[in-house]
């Protein structure tokens, strides 16, 4: 399968714990996005990488959230001191082109986070 | 006002019906527009891009109205398999790469 993969698929944690999610984009895709989606809502933009550079972050991304894409390939999203409000589906998407302002985004299956 | 707004529905239609969804956006400088489809408990997938001249892909037609700041999606001859949530996506062209998703419109097609 050469699509976007995300791990783990499900994560249950206690409030106050740290969690880390991984996203492996489609090979050679330069662009990588993280989103958060809650029930009944569309995906909310969290952050964007172009290769290894994090070029944009949403105001939603508090200082408890950090994302990296160290070699321009896979990316991680860490949430520190989780809160119950962090419970959501975390989606990663990758996109192939740099020329277009916005190109087709290919989504991974998501990581569902439940904070108890 | 939300940056991208959609009627949440649900739209309940019989097979073979024609159904249309609208999506309004607030930033007149927005450049790129898309419709994505999301099945229950699945990830979003691109349905079609929306061009200024409008575009058609089989039973699906997308149109852009810049003057009124909305995009539309028309589905003709609805199939049971069209049942899904349809997400409107806009790049607000605020100098970055942020993309804004609407909350989605739910469609149920019944036999």
CSV table of C-alpha atoms in Angstrom, one decimal:
chain,number,residue,atom,x,y,z
A,1,UNK,CA,0.0,0.0,0.0
A,2,UNK,CA,1.6,3.3,-1.1
A,3,UNK,CA,-0.9,5.6,0.5
A,4,UNK,CA,-0.5,7.8,3.6
A,5,UNK,CA,-0.1,5.8,6.7
A,6,UNK,CA,-0.6,6.9,10.3
A,7,UNK,CA,0.3,5.2,13.6
A,8,UNK,CA,-1.2,4.3,15.9
A,9,UNK,CA,-4.7,4.1,14.6
A,10,UNK,CA,-6.1,4.4,18.1
A,11,UNK,CA,-4.7,5.9,21.3
A,12,UNK,CA,-6.4,6.0,24.7
A,13,UNK,CA,-4.5,8.0,27.3
A,14,UNK,CA,-5.1,9.5,30.7
A,15,UNK,CA,-5.4,13.3,31.1
A,16,UNK,CA,-2.0,14.8,31.6
A,17,UNK,CA,0.0,12.2,29.7
A,18,UNK,CA,2.0,12.9,26.5
A,19,UNK,CA,1.2,11.3,23.2
A,20,UNK,CA,3.0,11.1,19.9
A,21,UNK,CA,1.5,10.3,16.5
A,22,UNK,CA,3.4,9.4,13.4
A,23,UNK,CA,2.5,10.1,9.7
A,24,UNK,CA,4.3,8.5,6.7
A,25,UNK,CA,3.3,10.5,3.6
A,26,UNK,CA,3.2,9.2,0.1
A,27,UNK,CA,6.8,8.9,-1.1
A,28,UNK,CA,8.2,12.1,-2.7
A,29,UNK,CA,5.3,14.2,-1.6
A,30,UNK,CA,6.7,17.5,-0.6
A,31,UNK,CA,3.8,18.9,1.3
A,32,UNK,CA,2.4,17.5,4.6
A,33,UNK,CA,-0.6,18.7,6.6
A,34,UNK,CA,-2.0,17.9,10.0
A,35,UNK,CA,-5.6,18.3,10.8
A,36,UNK,CA,-7.9,17.6,13.8
A,37,UNK,CA,-11.5,16.4,13.2
A,38,UNK,CA,-14.2,16.1,15.8
A,39,UNK,CA,-17.6,14.5,15.3
A,40,UNK,CA,-19.9,16.5,13.0
A,41,UNK,CA,-17.1,18.9,11.9
A,42,UNK,CA,-14.8,19.1,9.0
A,43,UNK,CA,-11.1,18.7,9.4
A,44,UNK,CA,-9.5,21.7,11.2
A,45,UNK,CA,-6.1,22.8,9.9
A,46,UNK,CA,-3.3,22.5,12.5
A,47,UNK,CA,0.0,22.8,10.6
A,48,UNK,CA,1.8,22.6,7.3
A,49,UNK,CA,5.2,21.4,6.2
A,50,UNK,CA,7.0,21.9,3.0
A,51,UNK,CA,9.7,19.3,3.0
A,52,UNK,CA,11.3,19.7,6.5
A,53,UNK,CA,10.2,23.3,7.0
A,54,UNK,CA,7.1,24.0,9.1
A,55,UNK,CA,5.7,27.0,7.3
A,56,UNK,CA,2.4,27.5,8.9
A,57,UNK,CA,0.7,26.8,12.2
A,58,UNK,CA,-2.9,27.4,13.3
A,59,UNK,CA,-3.8,29.4,16.3
A,60,UNK,CA,-5.5,26.1,17.4
A,61,UNK,CA,-2.0,24.7,17.9
A,62,UNK,CA,-1.3,25.7,21.5
A,63,UNK,CA,2.2,25.4,23.0
A,64,UNK,CA,1.2,21.9,24.2
A,65,UNK,CA,1.3,20.8,20.5
A,66,UNK,CA,4.5,20.3,18.5
A,67,UNK,CA,5.1,18.8,15.1
A,68,UNK,CA,8.2,17.9,13.3
A,69,UNK,CA,9.3,16.5,9.9
A,70,UNK,CA,13.0,16.1,10.5
A,71,UNK,CA,14.1,14.8,7.1
A,72,UNK,CA,11.3,15.9,5.0
A,73,UNK,CA,9.8,12.4,5.0
A,74,UNK,CA,7.7,11.2,8.0
A,75,UNK,CA,6.2,13.6,10.5
A,76,UNK,CA,5.3,13.4,14.2
A,77,UNK,CA,2.7,15.3,16.1
A,78,UNK,CA,3.2,15.4,19.9
A,79,UNK,CA,0.6,16.6,22.4
A,80,UNK,CA,1.9,17.2,25.9
A,81,UNK,CA,-0.2,17.2,29.1
A,82,UNK,CA,-3.2,16.0,27.2
A,83,UNK,CA,-6.7,17.3,28.1
A,84,UNK,CA,-10.1,15.8,27.5
A,85,UNK,CA,-10.7,18.5,24.9
A,86,UNK,CA,-7.9,17.0,22.8
A,87,UNK,CA,-10.0,13.9,22.1
A,88,UNK,CA,-10.4,13.9,18.3
A,89,UNK,CA,-9.3,12.2,15.1
A,90,UNK,CA,-5.9,13.5,14.0
A,91,UNK,CA,-5.5,13.3,10.3
A,92,UNK,CA,-2.4,13.7,8.2
A,93,UNK,CA,-2.4,14.5,4.5
A,94,UNK,CA,0.3,14.8,1.9
A,95,UNK,CA,0.3,16.6,-1.4
A,96,UNK,CA,2.7,16.2,-4.4
A,97,UNK,CA,3.3,19.5,-6.0
A,98,UNK,CA,5.0,22.7,-5.0
A,99,UNK,CA,4.0,24.7,-8.0
A,100,UNK,CA,0.3,24.9,-7.3
A,101,UNK,CA,-1.1,27.0,-4.5
A,102,UNK,CA,-3.1,24.1,-3.3
A,103,UNK,CA,-3.0,20.7,-4.7
A,104,UNK,CA,-4.9,17.5,-4.1
A,105,UNK,CA,-4.4,16.3,-0.5
A,106,UNK,CA,-4.2,12.6,0.1
A,107,UNK,CA,-5.3,11.7,3.6
A,108,UNK,CA,-4.2,8.9,5.9
A,109,UNK,CA,-6.7,6.9,7.9
A,110,UNK,CA,-6.2,9.0,11.0
A,111,UNK,CA,-5.3,8.4,14.6
A,112,UNK,CA,-8.2,8.5,17.0
A,113,UNK,CA,-7.2,9.9,20.4
A,114,UNK,CA,-9.4,9.4,23.5
A,115,UNK,CA,-8.3,11.3,26.6
A,116,UNK,CA,-9.9,9.9,29.8
B,1,UNK,CA,-19.1,34.4,10.3
B,2,UNK,CA,-17.3,31.2,9.6
B,3,UNK,CA,-14.8,31.2,6.8
B,4,UNK,CA,-16.5,28.3,5.0
B,5,UNK,CA,-20.2,27.4,5.6
B,6,UNK,CA,-22.2,24.5,4.5
B,7,UNK,CA,-25.8,23.4,5.1
B,8,UNK,CA,-25.2,20.3,7.3
B,9,UNK,CA,-28.3,18.5,6.0
B,10,UNK,CA,-28.9,15.7,6.1
B,11,UNK,CA,-30.3,15.5,2.6
B,12,UNK,CA,-32.5,12.4,2.2
B,13,UNK,CA,-33.1,11.7,-1.4
B,14,UNK,CA,-34.4,8.7,-3.4
B,15,UNK,CA,-32.2,6.9,-5.9
B,16,UNK,CA,-32.2,8.7,-9.2
B,17,UNK,CA,-32.8,12.1,-7.8
B,18,UNK,CA,-30.8,15.2,-8.5
B,19,UNK,CA,-29.4,17.0,-5.4
B,20,UNK,CA,-27.4,20.2,-5.1
B,21,UNK,CA,-25.3,21.5,-2.3
B,22,UNK,CA,-23.9,25.0,-1.8
B,23,UNK,CA,-21.0,26.3,0.2
B,24,UNK,CA,-20.2,29.9,0.9
B,25,UNK,CA,-16.8,31.4,1.7
B,26,UNK,CA,-16.0,34.6,3.4
B,27,UNK,CA,-12.7,35.7,1.9
B,28,UNK,CA,-13.2,37.2,-1.5
B,29,UNK,CA,-9.5,36.6,-2.3
B,30,UNK,CA,-9.8,32.8,-2.0
B,31,UNK,CA,-8.2,31.1,-5.0
B,32,UNK,CA,-8.6,27.3,-4.9
B,33,UNK,CA,-11.8,25.4,-4.3
B,34,UNK,CA,-12.5,21.7,-3.9
B,35,UNK,CA,-15.1,19.2,-3.0
B,36,UNK,CA,-14.1,16.2,-0.9
B,37,UNK,CA,-16.1,13.2,0.0
B,38,UNK,CA,-15.9,11.5,3.4
B,39,UNK,CA,-17.5,8.2,4.1
B,40,UNK,CA,-18.5,7.3,7.7
B,41,UNK,CA,-15.3,6.6,9.8
B,42,UNK,CA,-13.1,7.1,6.7
B,43,UNK,CA,-10.7,9.7,5.6
B,44,UNK,CA,-11.7,12.5,3.2
B,45,UNK,CA,-11.0,11.9,-0.5
B,46,UNK,CA,-10.9,14.4,-3.3
B,47,UNK,CA,-14.1,14.4,-5.4
B,48,UNK,CA,-13.3,17.2,-7.7
B,49,UNK,CA,-11.6,20.5,-8.0
B,50,UNK,CA,-13.8,23.6,-8.8
B,51,UNK,CA,-12.6,25.8,-11.6
B,52,UNK,CA,-13.8,29.3,-12.5
B,53,UNK,CA,-15.4,27.9,-15.7
B,54,UNK,CA,-17.1,25.1,-13.8
B,55,UNK,CA,-16.4,21.4,-14.3
B,56,UNK,CA,-18.2,18.2,-14.8
B,57,UNK,CA,-17.2,14.6,-14.0
B,58,UNK,CA,-19.8,12.1,-15.0
B,59,UNK,CA,-22.9,12.7,-12.8
B,60,UNK,CA,-21.1,15.4,-10.8
B,61,UNK,CA,-21.0,19.1,-11.7
B,62,UNK,CA,-19.2,21.8,-9.7
B,63,UNK,CA,-19.5,25.5,-10.2
B,64,UNK,CA,-18.0,28.6,-8.7
B,65,UNK,CA,-19.7,31.9,-8.3
B,66,UNK,CA,-17.2,34.5,-7.3
B,67,UNK,CA,-19.6,37.4,-7.2
B,68,UNK,CA,-21.7,35.7,-4.5
B,69,UNK,CA,-18.8,33.8,-3.0
B,70,UNK,CA,-20.1,30.3,-3.2
B,71,UNK,CA,-19.4,27.0,-4.8
B,72,UNK,CA,-21.9,24.4,-5.6
B,73,UNK,CA,-22.0,20.6,-6.2
B,74,UNK,CA,-24.7,19.0,-8.3
B,75,UNK,CA,-25.2,15.3,-8.3
B,76,UNK,CA,-27.5,13.8,-10.9
B,77,UNK,CA,-29.1,10.3,-10.9
B,78,UNK,CA,-28.1,9.7,-7.3
B,79,UNK,CA,-26.9,6.2,-6.4
B,80,UNK,CA,-27.0,4.5,-3.1
B,81,UNK,CA,-23.2,4.7,-3.1
B,82,UNK,CA,-23.3,8.5,-3.1
B,83,UNK,CA,-24.4,8.4,0.5
B,84,UNK,CA,-21.6,10.2,2.3
B,85,UNK,CA,-20.6,13.6,3.8
B,86,UNK,CA,-19.5,16.2,1.2
B,87,UNK,CA,-16.9,18.6,2.4
B,88,UNK,CA,-16.3,22.0,0.8
B,89,UNK,CA,-12.6,23.1,0.8
B,90,UNK,CA,-11.2,26.5,0.2
B,91,UNK,CA,-7.7,28.0,0.2
B,92,UNK,CA,-8.3,31.5,1.6
B,93,UNK,CA,-5.1,32.9,-0.1
B,94,UNK,CA,-4.0,34.7,3.0
B,95,UNK,CA,-0.3,34.3,2.0
B,96,UNK,CA,0.0,30.8,3.5
B,97,UNK,CA,-0.9,27.2,2.8
B,98,UNK,CA,-3.8,26.9,5.2
B,99,UNK,CA,-6.8,25.1,3.8
B,100,UNK,CA,-10.3,25.5,5.3
B,101,UNK,CA,-12.8,22.7,5.3
B,102,UNK,CA,-16.5,23.2,5.8
B,103,UNK,CA,-18.3,21.1,8.3
B,104,UNK,CA,-19.8,19.0,5.6
B,105,UNK,CA,-23.2,18.2,4.2
B,106,UNK,CA,-24.5,14.7,4.8
B,107,UNK,CA,-26.3,12.9,2.0
B,108,UNK,CA,-28.4,9.8,2.3
B,109,UNK,CA,-29.6,8.2,-0.8
B,110,UNK,CA,-32.4,5.6,-0.3
B,111,UNK,CA,-33.7,2.9,-2.5
